[in-house]
XYZ file of C-alpha atoms in Angstrom:
775
model
C 9.414 7.527 -14.861
C 6.456 5.729 -16.387
C 3.150 6.474 -14.634
C -0.037 4.395 -14.732
C -3.337 5.933 -15.756
C -5.264 3.301 -13.788
C -4.670 -0.138 -12.264
C -6.514 -3.424 -11.808
C -5.580 -5.360 -8.662
C -5.138 -9.148 -8.902
C -4.533 -11.474 -5.939
C -1.811 -13.873 -7.104
C -1.779 -17.257 -5.373
C -1.676 -20.958 -6.110
C -5.292 -21.026 -7.272
C -4.779 -17.938 -9.481
C -1.140 -17.660 -10.460
C 0.821 -15.448 -12.834
C -0.170 -17.612 -15.769
C -3.826 -17.145 -14.875
C -3.184 -13.410 -14.699
C -1.873 -13.604 -18.245
C -5.111 -15.272 -19.290
C -7.216 -12.344 -18.048
C -4.954 -9.582 -19.375
C -7.092 -9.295 -22.502
C -10.165 -8.809 -20.321
C -8.423 -6.200 -18.145
C -7.376 -4.421 -21.339
C -10.914 -4.515 -22.719
C -12.252 -3.210 -19.427
C -9.970 -0.193 -19.855
C -7.413 -0.571 -17.070
C -3.872 0.584 -17.836
C -1.665 -1.486 -15.486
C -1.993 -4.827 -13.755
C -1.463 -4.483 -9.995
C -0.243 -7.704 -8.371
C -0.151 -8.896 -4.765
C 3.232 -10.051 -3.393
C 5.075 -12.587 -5.586
C 8.053 -13.760 -3.518
C 8.033 -17.180 -1.877
C 5.585 -17.126 1.028
C 4.617 -19.520 3.793
C 3.193 -22.755 2.363
C -0.541 -22.329 1.827
C -0.486 -18.526 2.078
C -3.195 -16.977 -0.087
C -2.122 -13.392 0.535
C 1.672 -13.521 0.162
C 2.570 -11.024 2.901
C 4.443 -13.730 4.842
C 7.534 -13.868 2.613
C 10.020 -16.595 3.532
C 12.503 -16.290 0.666
C 13.402 -12.976 -0.978
C 15.549 -14.558 -3.664
C 12.858 -15.923 -5.969
C 9.260 -15.736 -7.100
C 7.055 -18.320 -5.463
C 6.773 -21.386 -7.717
C 3.145 -21.882 -6.665
C 2.462 -18.332 -7.844
C 3.953 -19.042 -11.245
C 7.648 -18.586 -10.577
C 10.108 -16.539 -12.623
C 8.811 -17.987 -15.881
C 5.293 -16.936 -14.930
C 6.312 -13.321 -14.425
C 8.329 -13.297 -17.646
C 5.343 -14.652 -19.565
C 2.914 -12.217 -17.949
C 5.265 -9.300 -18.636
C 5.425 -10.305 -22.305
C 1.638 -10.596 -22.523
C 1.178 -7.288 -20.737
C 3.668 -5.488 -22.981
C 1.962 -6.832 -26.091
C -1.337 -5.485 -24.795
C 0.205 -2.138 -23.855
C -0.177 -2.789 -20.129
C 2.226 -2.018 -17.281
C 2.750 -3.993 -14.087
C 2.755 -2.764 -10.478
C 3.830 -5.249 -7.779
C 3.279 -5.236 -4.020
C 6.461 -5.738 -1.965
C 6.913 -6.440 1.755
C 10.079 -4.874 3.241
C 9.055 -4.839 6.901
C 8.794 -8.490 7.897
C 9.167 -12.156 6.996
C 7.061 -15.226 7.711
C 8.594 -17.402 10.431
C 5.821 -19.866 11.207
C 7.823 -22.706 9.663
C 11.527 -22.201 10.516
C 12.776 -24.844 8.076
C 11.064 -22.971 5.220
C 12.807 -19.665 5.980
C 16.569 -19.976 5.583
C 17.298 -16.701 7.368
C 15.183 -17.557 10.419
C 16.395 -21.164 10.492
C 19.991 -19.967 10.578
C 19.175 -17.453 13.289
C 17.589 -20.081 15.518
C 20.471 -22.466 14.865
C 23.345 -20.086 15.558
C 21.760 -17.309 17.620
C 23.882 -14.198 17.950
C 26.598 -15.934 15.948
C 24.326 -16.127 12.920
C 24.948 -13.820 10.005
C 21.223 -13.055 10.174
C 21.346 -11.863 13.762
C 21.760 -8.402 12.252
C 18.872 -8.933 9.843
C 16.159 -9.572 12.422
C 15.146 -7.012 15.029
C 15.909 -8.941 18.227
C 16.579 -7.636 21.742
C 18.996 -10.346 22.829
C 19.683 -8.898 26.262
C 16.020 -9.169 27.228
C 16.112 -12.973 27.187
C 19.673 -13.850 28.169
C 20.890 -14.142 24.599
C 17.984 -16.244 23.371
C 14.955 -15.656 21.144
C 11.648 -16.334 22.828
C 9.260 -18.358 20.665
C 5.676 -18.297 22.061
C 4.288 -21.708 21.080
C 3.805 -23.725 24.274
C 0.329 -24.463 25.534
C -0.977 -23.776 29.022
C 0.224 -25.891 31.906
C 3.453 -26.642 33.741
C 4.377 -29.829 31.873
C 4.329 -28.651 28.265
C 8.084 -29.174 27.896
C 7.461 -32.859 28.520
C 5.951 -32.983 25.031
C 9.296 -32.115 23.416
C 10.901 -34.714 21.169
C 14.098 -34.933 19.160
C 13.291 -36.294 15.718
C 15.304 -36.228 12.495
C 17.758 -33.720 13.891
C 15.044 -31.312 15.040
C 13.473 -30.338 18.334
C 9.762 -30.939 17.939
C 6.763 -29.714 19.901
C 3.760 -31.406 18.342
C 3.624 -30.006 14.763
C 6.279 -27.361 15.442
C 9.861 -28.206 14.445
C 12.934 -26.206 15.380
C 16.617 -26.589 14.433
C 19.270 -27.735 16.888
C 22.406 -25.771 17.664
C 25.549 -27.611 16.536
C 26.630 -30.157 19.157
C 23.646 -29.506 21.414
C 21.970 -32.910 21.188
C 23.742 -36.028 22.390
C 22.325 -39.453 21.633
C 19.538 -40.200 24.067
C 19.649 -36.751 25.631
C 16.579 -35.504 27.501
C 14.717 -33.130 25.095
C 14.166 -30.703 27.950
C 17.893 -30.515 28.570
C 18.541 -30.097 24.853
C 15.962 -27.312 24.766
C 17.984 -25.446 27.404
C 21.062 -25.537 25.133
C 19.394 -23.796 22.196
C 19.626 -20.201 21.024
C 15.880 -19.934 21.470
C 13.487 -20.525 24.324
C 10.061 -22.024 23.726
C 7.604 -20.258 26.035
C 3.883 -20.210 26.713
C 1.961 -18.554 23.902
C 0.430 -16.055 26.315
C 3.864 -14.640 27.145
C 4.087 -13.053 23.691
C 2.173 -10.046 24.997
C 4.812 -8.955 27.478
C 7.907 -11.095 27.040
C 8.557 -11.366 23.320
C 11.954 -9.994 22.321
C 11.697 -9.747 18.537
C 9.756 -7.101 16.622
C 6.695 -8.390 14.799
C 4.219 -7.120 12.247
C 1.706 -5.696 14.699
C 0.977 -8.584 17.100
C 1.438 -11.476 14.667
C 3.997 -13.804 16.209
C 4.626 -15.584 12.908
C 5.730 -12.364 11.141
C 9.148 -11.207 12.349
C 10.411 -7.726 11.555
C 13.600 -7.340 9.545
C 16.053 -4.434 9.509
C 16.157 -3.163 5.924
C 17.991 -0.100 7.202
C 21.096 -2.331 7.261
C 22.595 -2.003 3.757
C 23.295 -5.683 3.138
C 19.826 -6.647 4.395
C 18.259 -4.207 1.952
C 20.476 -5.436 -0.872
C 19.779 -9.127 -0.323
C 16.075 -8.755 0.367
C 15.586 -6.568 -2.713
C 17.920 -8.072 -5.301
C 15.127 -10.014 -6.992
C 12.733 -7.067 -6.849
C 15.349 -4.760 -8.361
C 15.931 -7.317 -11.119
C 12.263 -7.126 -12.096
C 12.488 -3.376 -12.547
C 15.912 -3.328 -14.195
C 14.908 -6.015 -16.708
C 11.660 -4.271 -17.578
C 9.405 -6.950 -16.137
C 7.790 -4.558 -13.658
C 7.040 -0.836 -13.963
C 6.234 0.136 -10.404
C 6.224 -0.993 -6.786
C 3.707 -0.747 -3.960
C 5.437 -0.715 -0.549
C 3.567 -2.545 2.184
C 3.538 -1.069 5.701
C 6.385 1.488 5.489
C 5.442 2.715 8.967
C 7.046 -0.392 10.443
C 10.470 0.577 9.124
C 13.119 2.340 11.167
C 13.612 4.969 8.461
C 10.860 4.965 5.814
C 12.297 7.992 4.007
C 15.756 6.478 3.826
C 14.266 3.206 2.618
C 12.420 4.951 -0.215
C 15.598 6.764 -1.233
C 17.453 3.448 -1.332
C 14.677 1.874 -3.373
C 14.758 4.675 -5.922
C 18.537 4.478 -6.203
C 18.471 0.703 -6.630
C 15.750 0.738 -9.289
C 17.010 3.716 -11.216
C 13.903 5.652 -10.272
C 10.540 3.927 -10.636
C 6.911 4.575 -9.776
C 6.466 3.835 -6.064
C 3.370 3.961 -3.878
C 3.267 3.538 -0.110
C 0.573 1.851 1.940
C 0.225 4.813 4.257
C -2.832 5.765 6.275
C -3.208 9.503 6.774
C -5.314 10.889 9.606
C -7.445 13.970 8.994
C -5.442 16.645 7.185
C -2.130 14.851 7.754
C 0.228 15.016 4.766
C 2.935 12.687 3.498
C 6.458 13.789 4.382
C 7.500 15.934 1.395
C 10.949 14.346 1.360
C 9.635 10.886 0.557
C 10.512 9.478 -2.859
C 6.986 8.338 -3.640
C 4.141 9.256 -5.968
C 1.628 8.925 -3.153
C -0.442 6.505 -1.136
C -2.512 3.453 -2.009
C -5.694 5.491 -1.794
C -7.462 5.059 1.522
C -7.652 8.823 1.888
C -9.666 9.059 -1.337
C -11.932 6.230 -0.184
C -12.877 8.184 2.923
C -13.703 11.329 0.965
C -15.901 9.522 -1.543
C -17.849 7.584 1.064
C -18.535 10.671 3.159
C -19.804 12.963 0.432
C -22.557 10.372 -0.122
C -23.656 10.332 3.552
C -26.590 12.480 4.625
C -25.442 14.839 7.392
C -29.043 15.166 8.569
C -28.952 11.616 9.885
C -26.157 12.282 12.335
C -28.237 13.475 15.301
C -30.522 10.442 15.322
C -27.679 7.958 14.773
C -25.639 9.675 17.493
C -28.501 9.229 19.926
C -28.974 5.583 18.968
C -25.267 4.882 19.400
C -25.252 6.489 22.823
C -28.180 4.329 23.916
C -26.570 1.170 22.595
C -23.293 2.040 24.317
C -25.219 2.566 27.544
C -24.114 6.132 28.105
C -25.474 9.650 27.966
C -22.263 10.824 26.297
C -22.786 11.958 22.719
C -21.342 9.764 19.972
C -18.849 12.458 18.974
C -17.319 12.068 22.429
C -17.611 8.276 22.507
C -15.338 7.766 19.509
C -12.187 9.617 20.665
C -12.492 8.124 24.151
C -12.935 4.678 22.625
C -9.784 5.192 20.586
C -7.751 6.223 23.606
C -9.020 3.406 25.806
C -8.418 0.755 23.180
C -4.959 2.039 22.277
C -3.996 2.067 25.946
C -5.395 -1.458 26.330
C -3.309 -2.600 23.358
C -0.187 -0.934 24.751
C -0.771 -2.675 28.083
C -1.804 -5.937 26.448
C -0.768 -7.580 23.182
C 1.940 -4.956 22.512
C 3.247 -4.712 26.054
C 6.506 -6.336 24.935
C 7.129 -3.427 22.546
C 6.469 -0.852 25.260
C 8.820 -2.611 27.667
C 11.502 -2.775 24.982
C 11.131 0.969 24.509
C 11.420 1.527 28.242
C 14.676 -0.442 28.337
C 16.144 2.125 25.931
C 15.565 4.972 28.409
C 16.831 3.620 31.752
C 17.413 7.196 32.909
C 13.624 7.671 33.129
C 12.271 5.527 36.003
C 8.787 4.160 35.366
C 9.035 5.043 31.677
C 6.752 2.203 30.537
C 3.595 3.811 31.917
C 4.421 7.195 30.403
C 5.354 5.655 27.060
C 2.080 3.708 26.926
C 0.150 6.895 27.703
C 1.976 8.759 24.924
C 1.285 5.965 22.459
C -2.399 5.954 23.388
C -2.612 9.731 22.907
C -0.681 9.827 19.630
C -3.039 11.389 17.041
C -1.613 9.788 13.865
C 0.012 6.483 12.993
C 3.539 7.778 13.414
C 5.876 10.736 13.042
C 9.111 10.894 11.079
C 11.019 13.307 13.258
C 11.721 16.061 12.720
C 8.717 15.872 10.334
C 5.612 15.398 12.456
C 7.231 16.343 15.736
C 4.132 18.422 16.496
C 2.182 15.159 16.855
C 4.568 14.038 19.571
C 4.116 17.300 21.432
C 0.330 17.058 21.012
C 0.402 13.551 22.502
C 2.522 14.812 25.387
C 0.007 17.544 26.209
C -2.912 15.122 26.118
C -1.104 12.446 28.123
C 0.042 14.886 30.801
C -3.439 16.343 31.098
C -4.973 12.895 31.550
C -2.282 11.680 33.925
C -0.716 14.660 35.743
C 1.354 12.315 37.883
C 3.223 11.280 34.723
C 4.033 14.848 33.615
C 7.647 14.786 34.834
C 8.348 11.475 33.095
C 6.711 12.715 29.904
C 8.802 15.884 30.015
C 11.939 13.772 30.420
C 10.971 11.553 27.478
C 10.135 14.343 25.035
C 13.674 15.409 24.072
C 14.698 11.778 23.693
C 11.738 10.882 21.477
C 12.318 13.992 19.372
C 15.954 13.095 18.725
C 15.935 11.270 15.393
C 19.269 9.597 16.214
C 18.185 8.114 19.525
C 17.205 4.414 19.384
C 14.173 5.128 21.555
C 12.917 7.749 19.108
C 13.271 5.345 16.190
C 11.484 2.541 18.014
C 8.744 4.809 19.348
C 7.915 5.788 15.787
C 7.812 2.153 14.705
C 5.617 1.265 17.681
C 3.036 4.057 17.501
C 1.681 2.732 14.210
C 1.280 -0.756 15.668
C -0.703 0.594 18.608
C -2.887 2.708 16.339
C -3.628 -0.140 13.935
C -4.480 -2.678 16.622
C -6.360 -0.239 18.830
C -8.385 1.446 16.097
C -8.709 -0.653 12.930
C -8.814 -4.004 14.686
C -10.711 -3.071 17.837
C -12.476 0.306 17.929
C -13.836 -0.171 14.405
C -15.739 -3.178 15.766
C -17.002 -1.401 18.887
C -18.388 1.801 17.376
C -21.520 1.252 15.323
C -22.905 4.732 14.621
C -22.710 4.154 10.840
C -20.422 1.259 10.047
C -19.825 2.220 6.428
C -17.523 4.845 7.939
C -15.492 2.274 9.902
C -13.020 1.658 7.108
C -9.262 1.331 6.883
C -7.719 4.745 6.486
C -10.968 6.549 7.204
C -12.080 8.410 10.304
C -15.392 7.177 11.799
C -15.525 10.367 13.827
C -16.020 12.317 10.603
C -19.651 11.582 9.758
C -19.983 13.284 6.380
C -18.485 16.033 4.250
C -20.143 18.643 2.114
C -19.855 18.760 -1.645
C -17.693 21.857 -1.295
C -15.340 20.021 1.064
C -15.172 17.126 -1.364
C -14.212 19.454 -4.204
C -11.572 21.137 -2.068
C -9.953 17.801 -1.204
C -9.879 16.701 -4.832
C -8.321 19.973 -5.908
C -5.662 19.439 -3.268
C -4.933 15.940 -4.573
C -4.750 17.241 -8.141
C -2.268 19.909 -7.109
C -0.105 17.918 -4.677
C -0.131 14.196 -5.556
C -1.814 13.700 -8.934
C -0.228 10.237 -9.371
C -1.368 8.960 -5.948
C -3.670 5.940 -6.094
C -7.390 6.096 -5.350
C -9.414 3.082 -4.306
C -12.760 1.924 -2.968
C -11.957 -1.721 -2.135
C -8.749 -3.581 -1.293
C -7.635 -6.897 0.170
C -7.702 -5.140 3.566
C -11.007 -3.248 3.547
C -13.437 -4.212 6.301
C -16.426 -4.052 3.947
C -16.580 -4.044 0.157
C -17.422 -0.761 -1.501
C -21.002 -1.735 -2.314
C -21.656 -3.010 1.214
C -20.648 0.431 2.456
C -22.718 2.172 -0.206
C -25.878 0.431 0.982
C -25.150 0.954 4.676
C -24.668 4.669 4.034
C -28.322 4.887 2.958
C -29.250 4.423 6.627
C -28.154 7.983 7.330
C -31.124 9.110 5.206
C -33.679 7.071 7.184
C -32.260 6.651 10.702
C -35.665 6.381 12.397
C -36.769 3.590 10.066
C -33.524 1.765 10.659
C -33.810 2.094 14.425
C -37.286 0.559 14.307
C -36.173 -2.355 12.140
C -33.059 -2.918 14.243
C -35.225 -3.068 17.354
C -37.412 -5.732 15.745
C -34.412 -7.807 14.732
C -32.817 -7.556 18.173
C -36.084 -8.488 19.889
C -36.327 -11.725 17.909
C -32.625 -12.657 18.155
C -30.963 -10.769 21.021
C -27.273 -11.024 21.875
C -27.207 -8.477 24.721
C -24.379 -6.533 23.072
C -26.060 -3.576 21.419
C -23.171 -2.005 19.472
C -21.996 -5.364 18.150
C -25.518 -6.402 17.199
C -25.939 -3.185 15.222
C -22.588 -3.716 13.519
C -23.519 -7.283 12.631
C -26.969 -6.420 11.313
C -25.537 -3.601 9.167
C -23.064 -6.090 7.693
C -25.942 -8.464 6.919
C -27.957 -5.655 5.382
C -25.060 -4.356 3.305
C -23.904 -7.743 2.001
C -27.318 -9.363 1.471
C -27.766 -11.822 -0.150
C -24.876 -13.635 1.512
C -24.263 -17.299 2.266
C -24.646 -18.639 5.784
C -21.056 -19.894 5.725
C -19.617 -16.475 4.855
C -21.799 -14.715 7.419
C -20.901 -17.200 10.153
C -17.185 -16.612 9.519
C -17.634 -12.834 9.550
C -19.675 -12.849 12.766
C -17.035 -14.887 14.561
C -14.150 -12.706 13.428
C -15.970 -9.425 14.071
C -17.119 -10.432 17.552
C -13.647 -11.542 18.595
C -12.048 -8.396 17.168
C -14.555 -6.288 19.111
C -13.630 -8.158 22.274
C -16.714 -7.024 24.161
C -18.549 -10.353 24.470
C -15.915 -12.831 23.309
C -12.231 -12.727 22.384
C -9.660 -14.584 20.325
C -7.740 -15.727 23.368
C -10.726 -16.562 25.587
C -13.761 -17.305 23.415
C -17.086 -17.188 25.241
C -18.691 -20.422 24.058
C -22.181 -19.492 25.237
C -22.168 -16.105 23.509
C -20.737 -17.511 20.292
C -23.347 -20.284 20.261
C -26.120 -17.664 20.497
C -24.426 -15.636 17.777
C -24.232 -18.585 15.393
C -27.859 -19.385 16.211
C -28.702 -15.822 15.191
C -26.953 -16.329 11.858
C -28.861 -19.587 11.344
C -32.136 -17.849 12.178
C -31.569 -15.276 9.438
C -31.950 -18.097 6.948
C -34.421 -20.305 8.818
C -36.748 -18.023 10.780
C -39.430 -16.708 8.404
C -40.263 -13.703 10.545
C -36.626 -12.626 10.928
C -35.877 -13.232 7.273
C -38.995 -11.338 6.251
C -38.084 -8.237 8.266
C -34.573 -8.276 6.824
C -35.502 -8.825 3.184
C -38.279 -6.234 3.317
C -35.837 -3.626 4.590
C -33.205 -4.658 2.043
C -35.785 -3.953 -0.659
C -36.313 -0.536 0.892
C -32.668 0.501 0.590
C -31.126 -1.550 -2.242
C -31.918 0.803 -5.128
C -30.588 3.752 -3.163
C -27.536 1.679 -2.278
C -26.929 0.868 -5.930
C -27.251 4.567 -6.739
C -24.582 5.305 -4.129
C -22.438 2.518 -5.579
C -22.530 3.870 -9.113
C -21.917 7.384 -7.854
C -18.959 6.343 -5.734
C -17.446 4.325 -8.569
C -17.704 7.124 -11.120
C -16.341 9.679 -8.653
C -13.359 7.456 -7.872
C -12.590 6.564 -11.481
C -12.706 10.126 -12.775
C -11.421 12.201 -9.836
C -7.736 13.147 -9.521
C -5.317 10.317 -8.864
C -4.661 6.891 -10.337
C -7.840 4.837 -9.862
C -7.514 1.187 -8.872
C -10.229 -1.385 -9.469
C -9.949 -4.230 -6.982
C -10.399 -7.586 -8.668
C -14.023 -8.225 -9.537
C -15.360 -4.945 -8.168
C -16.544 -3.857 -11.604
C -19.643 -5.816 -10.528
C -21.176 -5.423 -7.064
C -18.446 -5.886 -4.450
C -20.282 -7.248 -1.421
C -17.362 -8.840 0.394
C -16.748 -8.496 4.089
C -13.429 -8.488 5.936
C -10.569 -10.754 4.868
C -10.378 -13.540 3.888
C -13.872 -13.019 2.454
C -12.625 -10.173 0.251
C -9.970 -12.412 -1.302
C -12.371 -14.932 -2.826
C -11.957 -16.127 -6.382
C -13.411 -13.913 -9.098
C -15.708 -15.203 -11.846
C -14.115 -13.569 -14.864
C -16.382 -15.505 -17.212
C -19.526 -13.589 -16.269
C -17.602 -10.335 -16.414
C -16.382 -11.064 -19.932
C -19.940 -11.877 -20.954
C -21.379 -8.668 -19.532
C -18.606 -6.554 -21.034
C -19.183 -8.061 -24.481
C -22.893 -7.353 -24.177
C -22.515 -3.722 -23.137
C -20.006 -3.259 -25.947
C -22.720 -4.462 -28.335
C -25.014 -1.721 -27.071
C -26.728 -3.266 -24.043
C -27.679 -0.655 -21.453
C -28.346 -2.811 -18.390
C -30.836 -1.962 -15.695
C -29.505 -1.000 -12.283
C -30.245 -4.353 -10.694
C -28.752 -7.288 -8.823
C -26.498 -8.299 -11.728
C -24.238 -5.286 -11.242
C -23.824 -4.977 -14.996
C -24.605 -1.269 -14.802
C -21.534 -0.868 -12.621
C -19.420 -2.691 -15.185
C -20.742 -0.287 -17.829
C -19.720 2.705 -15.696
C -16.334 1.168 -14.884
C -15.395 0.296 -18.446
C -16.448 3.638 -19.938
C -14.596 5.652 -17.295
C -11.446 3.516 -17.399
C -11.285 3.647 -21.194
C -11.562 7.410 -21.204
C -8.864 7.746 -18.538
C -6.532 5.495 -20.516
C -7.250 6.588 -24.073
C -7.808 10.302 -23.482
C -5.627 11.206 -20.501
C -5.404 14.804 -21.669
C -9.131 15.143 -20.964
C -8.397 14.743 -17.245
C -5.914 17.550 -16.747
C -7.740 19.843 -14.322
C -10.410 19.827 -11.636
C -13.219 22.389 -11.528
C -16.374 22.018 -9.434
C -19.568 22.230 -11.475
C -22.342 23.755 -9.357
C -25.964 22.717 -9.638
C -28.903 25.115 -9.468
C -32.440 24.461 -8.353
C -34.433 22.773 -5.631
C -32.428 19.520 -5.645
C -28.971 21.058 -6.040
C -27.760 19.373 -2.838
C -28.302 15.976 -4.426
C -25.601 16.162 -7.077
C -21.806 16.068 -7.160
C -20.366 17.278 -10.458
C -16.922 18.293 -11.644
C -15.129 19.166 -14.861
C -11.795 17.416 -15.573
C -11.083 19.219 -18.842
C -13.022 17.590 -21.648
C -14.963 15.266 -19.354
C -17.630 16.123 -16.812
C -18.673 13.739 -14.046
C -22.185 13.904 -12.602
C -23.275 11.732 -9.662
C -26.397 11.565 -7.511
C -26.133 11.794 -3.736
C -28.749 11.156 -1.040
C -31.129 9.333 -3.429
C -33.915 8.610 -0.919
C -34.098 12.271 -0.002
C -34.175 13.146 -3.694
C -37.076 10.754 -4.242
C -38.969 12.106 -1.225
C -38.561 15.650 -2.539
C -40.123 14.734 -5.858
C -37.031 14.205 -7.972
C -34.849 16.612 -9.870
C -37.662 19.008 -10.836
C -36.051 22.296 -11.897
C -32.457 21.369 -11.011
C -29.872 22.111 -13.700
C -26.188 22.229 -14.506
C -24.526 24.957 -16.507
C -22.075 23.489 -19.025
C -19.886 24.937 -21.746
C -21.823 25.862 -24.873
C -20.691 23.071 -27.203
C -22.572 19.777 -27.495
C -22.007 16.927 -25.068
C -22.176 13.146 -25.292
C -22.899 10.872 -22.318
C -20.266 8.139 -22.628
C -22.521 5.808 -20.624
C -25.736 5.990 -22.644
C -24.735 7.580 -25.938
C -27.291 10.365 -25.428
C -26.390 13.819 -26.733
C -27.099 17.129 -25.056
C -26.850 20.727 -26.063
C -24.481 22.859 -24.045
C -25.514 25.595 -21.679
C -28.319 24.753 -19.268
C -28.858 21.003 -18.877
C -31.768 19.581 -16.878
C -30.722 16.827 -14.509
C -34.118 15.176 -14.970
C -33.097 14.593 -18.584
C -29.430 13.861 -17.998
C -30.011 11.290 -15.244
C -33.145 9.739 -16.682
C -31.584 6.261 -17.140
C -28.753 6.123 -14.618
C -28.028 8.069 -11.430
C -24.673 9.050 -12.967
C -23.444 10.560 -16.219
C -20.023 10.934 -17.815
C -20.148 13.731 -20.357
C -17.530 14.238 -23.048
C -17.336 16.778 -25.811
C -19.489 15.749 -28.777
C -16.623 16.176 -31.219
C -15.241 13.015 -29.620
C -14.757 10.807 -32.675
C -12.900 7.929 -31.014
C -15.680 5.646 -29.821
C -13.507 3.014 -28.173
C -14.631 4.321 -24.798
C -18.201 3.391 -25.767
C -17.242 -0.005 -27.094
C -17.758 0.862 -30.768
């Protein structure tokens, strides 16, 4: 099996297709990345910029470059010595436009008689043999808007196929609708009455059953061809937790591809581990992201930020207690709300347990991880049962009756419970609680645990040693197409933990001038502004609207509060138009931006040189100040990146400033070393610091390369700098691959080592291959 040494993620779409990817392969190579990492390539819904709404598994999307585009890119990549990793989507298909998806079109046309009735995960009995499609508007006369046009049943812009022989000439469209294999229902009924499995709560993404052999074979034939023909070297599996049998799926994928490098998009909670039986090299790296962010957070700021959060939440409960309760409440609300249909479907599988829906929802709300894979992870089920029974003693008998069923890997209810628990977790935590808990929003990131405020340097080292020992080929990342905030937004926000009192004062001034009467959301919004500044009004307006509706405290997606949203958009306008407000903001940005950039460079060097396969998300070799999608999927200016890379390769040592060129220097030097000298990264040993500022450094030895990064930079400055602080290194001479400076071995003063940059990447001075330094 071929393994990547690093990857560079590219979002492939109509505006940047496979041919465009070929055009930047030389740049990616010069930067130092080993493999290209591509977003989904199969035909997606028309206009899709992300590609996760696949409508045709049989071919590469023509607007993404088609088969010829992949063949050309593969040839270019091979010539440059690069590999290719591709994102695949086995869990669901896009069904927004039935005529565009042959499988779904056939299903709607023929119902249970369709060959694809087995492919989609439909509970036919729940709707009298029909599929419920939630598209109708509010009101009792919506069916009057139906028309029969060009052999289709139309509802405004929605077009659906007709069952054979169901539409006579001149027939009433409402009568024809009653003859179909589907039932068009009010959009609000999706919450409780939908009878097909979705991706989370997205009605336009219908789950498919890849556990059925022919479904796997037909949905993966094109993907397998890529691997078998040498066009692709590895696969990234999207959302395996939605599958009925993730382990079995991975086994089938390995058998079909002849054994290839596979990563899974899996979020691990706390010390949770991947099932050891899975045929995968590891995860897509959110676990590493959480570790790196937290080692750069000042634990001393927790008490003050806890108190502020409690005041903003309007409670005397400490923030450490707010978060778990918020998780439970939001997960239960999701189980009773937008995912009620999934809970009711589960309950129908256990008719022997009266009132099972309430007990199942309580178990889902109490479940501590995304899902189990019974028998692996059965302890999480039992933990949830204890918590649920303690909270709701009147449900204890029903919970006891459900436990043996949910622990039986062969029982349909156990399979579906496992598929459902991840949905409830994702919607309740990532898409709701993350927007309601504002203690330090740099910690509210996909795959991370906001309840864990910071970790010590020793804890960080321990976690990296574990990764090195257990999953050395697992991916690491700092930014993705799904992160809520770009890595450098988070790096700046994390500075607030060093100066919580200053931040509370500034936040109070900002809220006094432009109040929204929603304290936690206001804090979340202002931290996003602070972290992403400078940002355009258009981008900030879009973020504020999405974040406020996800939070659901003052407005929602389904029932927007026009008055609140008007005030919110006025606040955004005032940031740019009100001199007093803008002055407070920009003055505070100036206070924290250098420290934020220090955190950014430290985080990047830690990620690129720590154990695992580091991924660089497109463009993040300069400052990555994106907010939540679709903002983080914007086009990348590769021209300026080429220019900066050429300049640093000619010897330019850029200042740590708004250009971000210093980050590109760090990224290119680290990536080149990882790719060209992989044997230098064969171990992981913590390197302790000694002296008065020893707490302000993270350092480790990977073999012939030593990483040094500054942490808590404002505290370091307040203490007077590095002073007597030193590292003890091996006795030979060392070269800093970033600056070209040379140092004698033994005792090295950090004041000398980190004179120019807050990070250093030391290699042995007998290093005579200067490609890593651009020479």
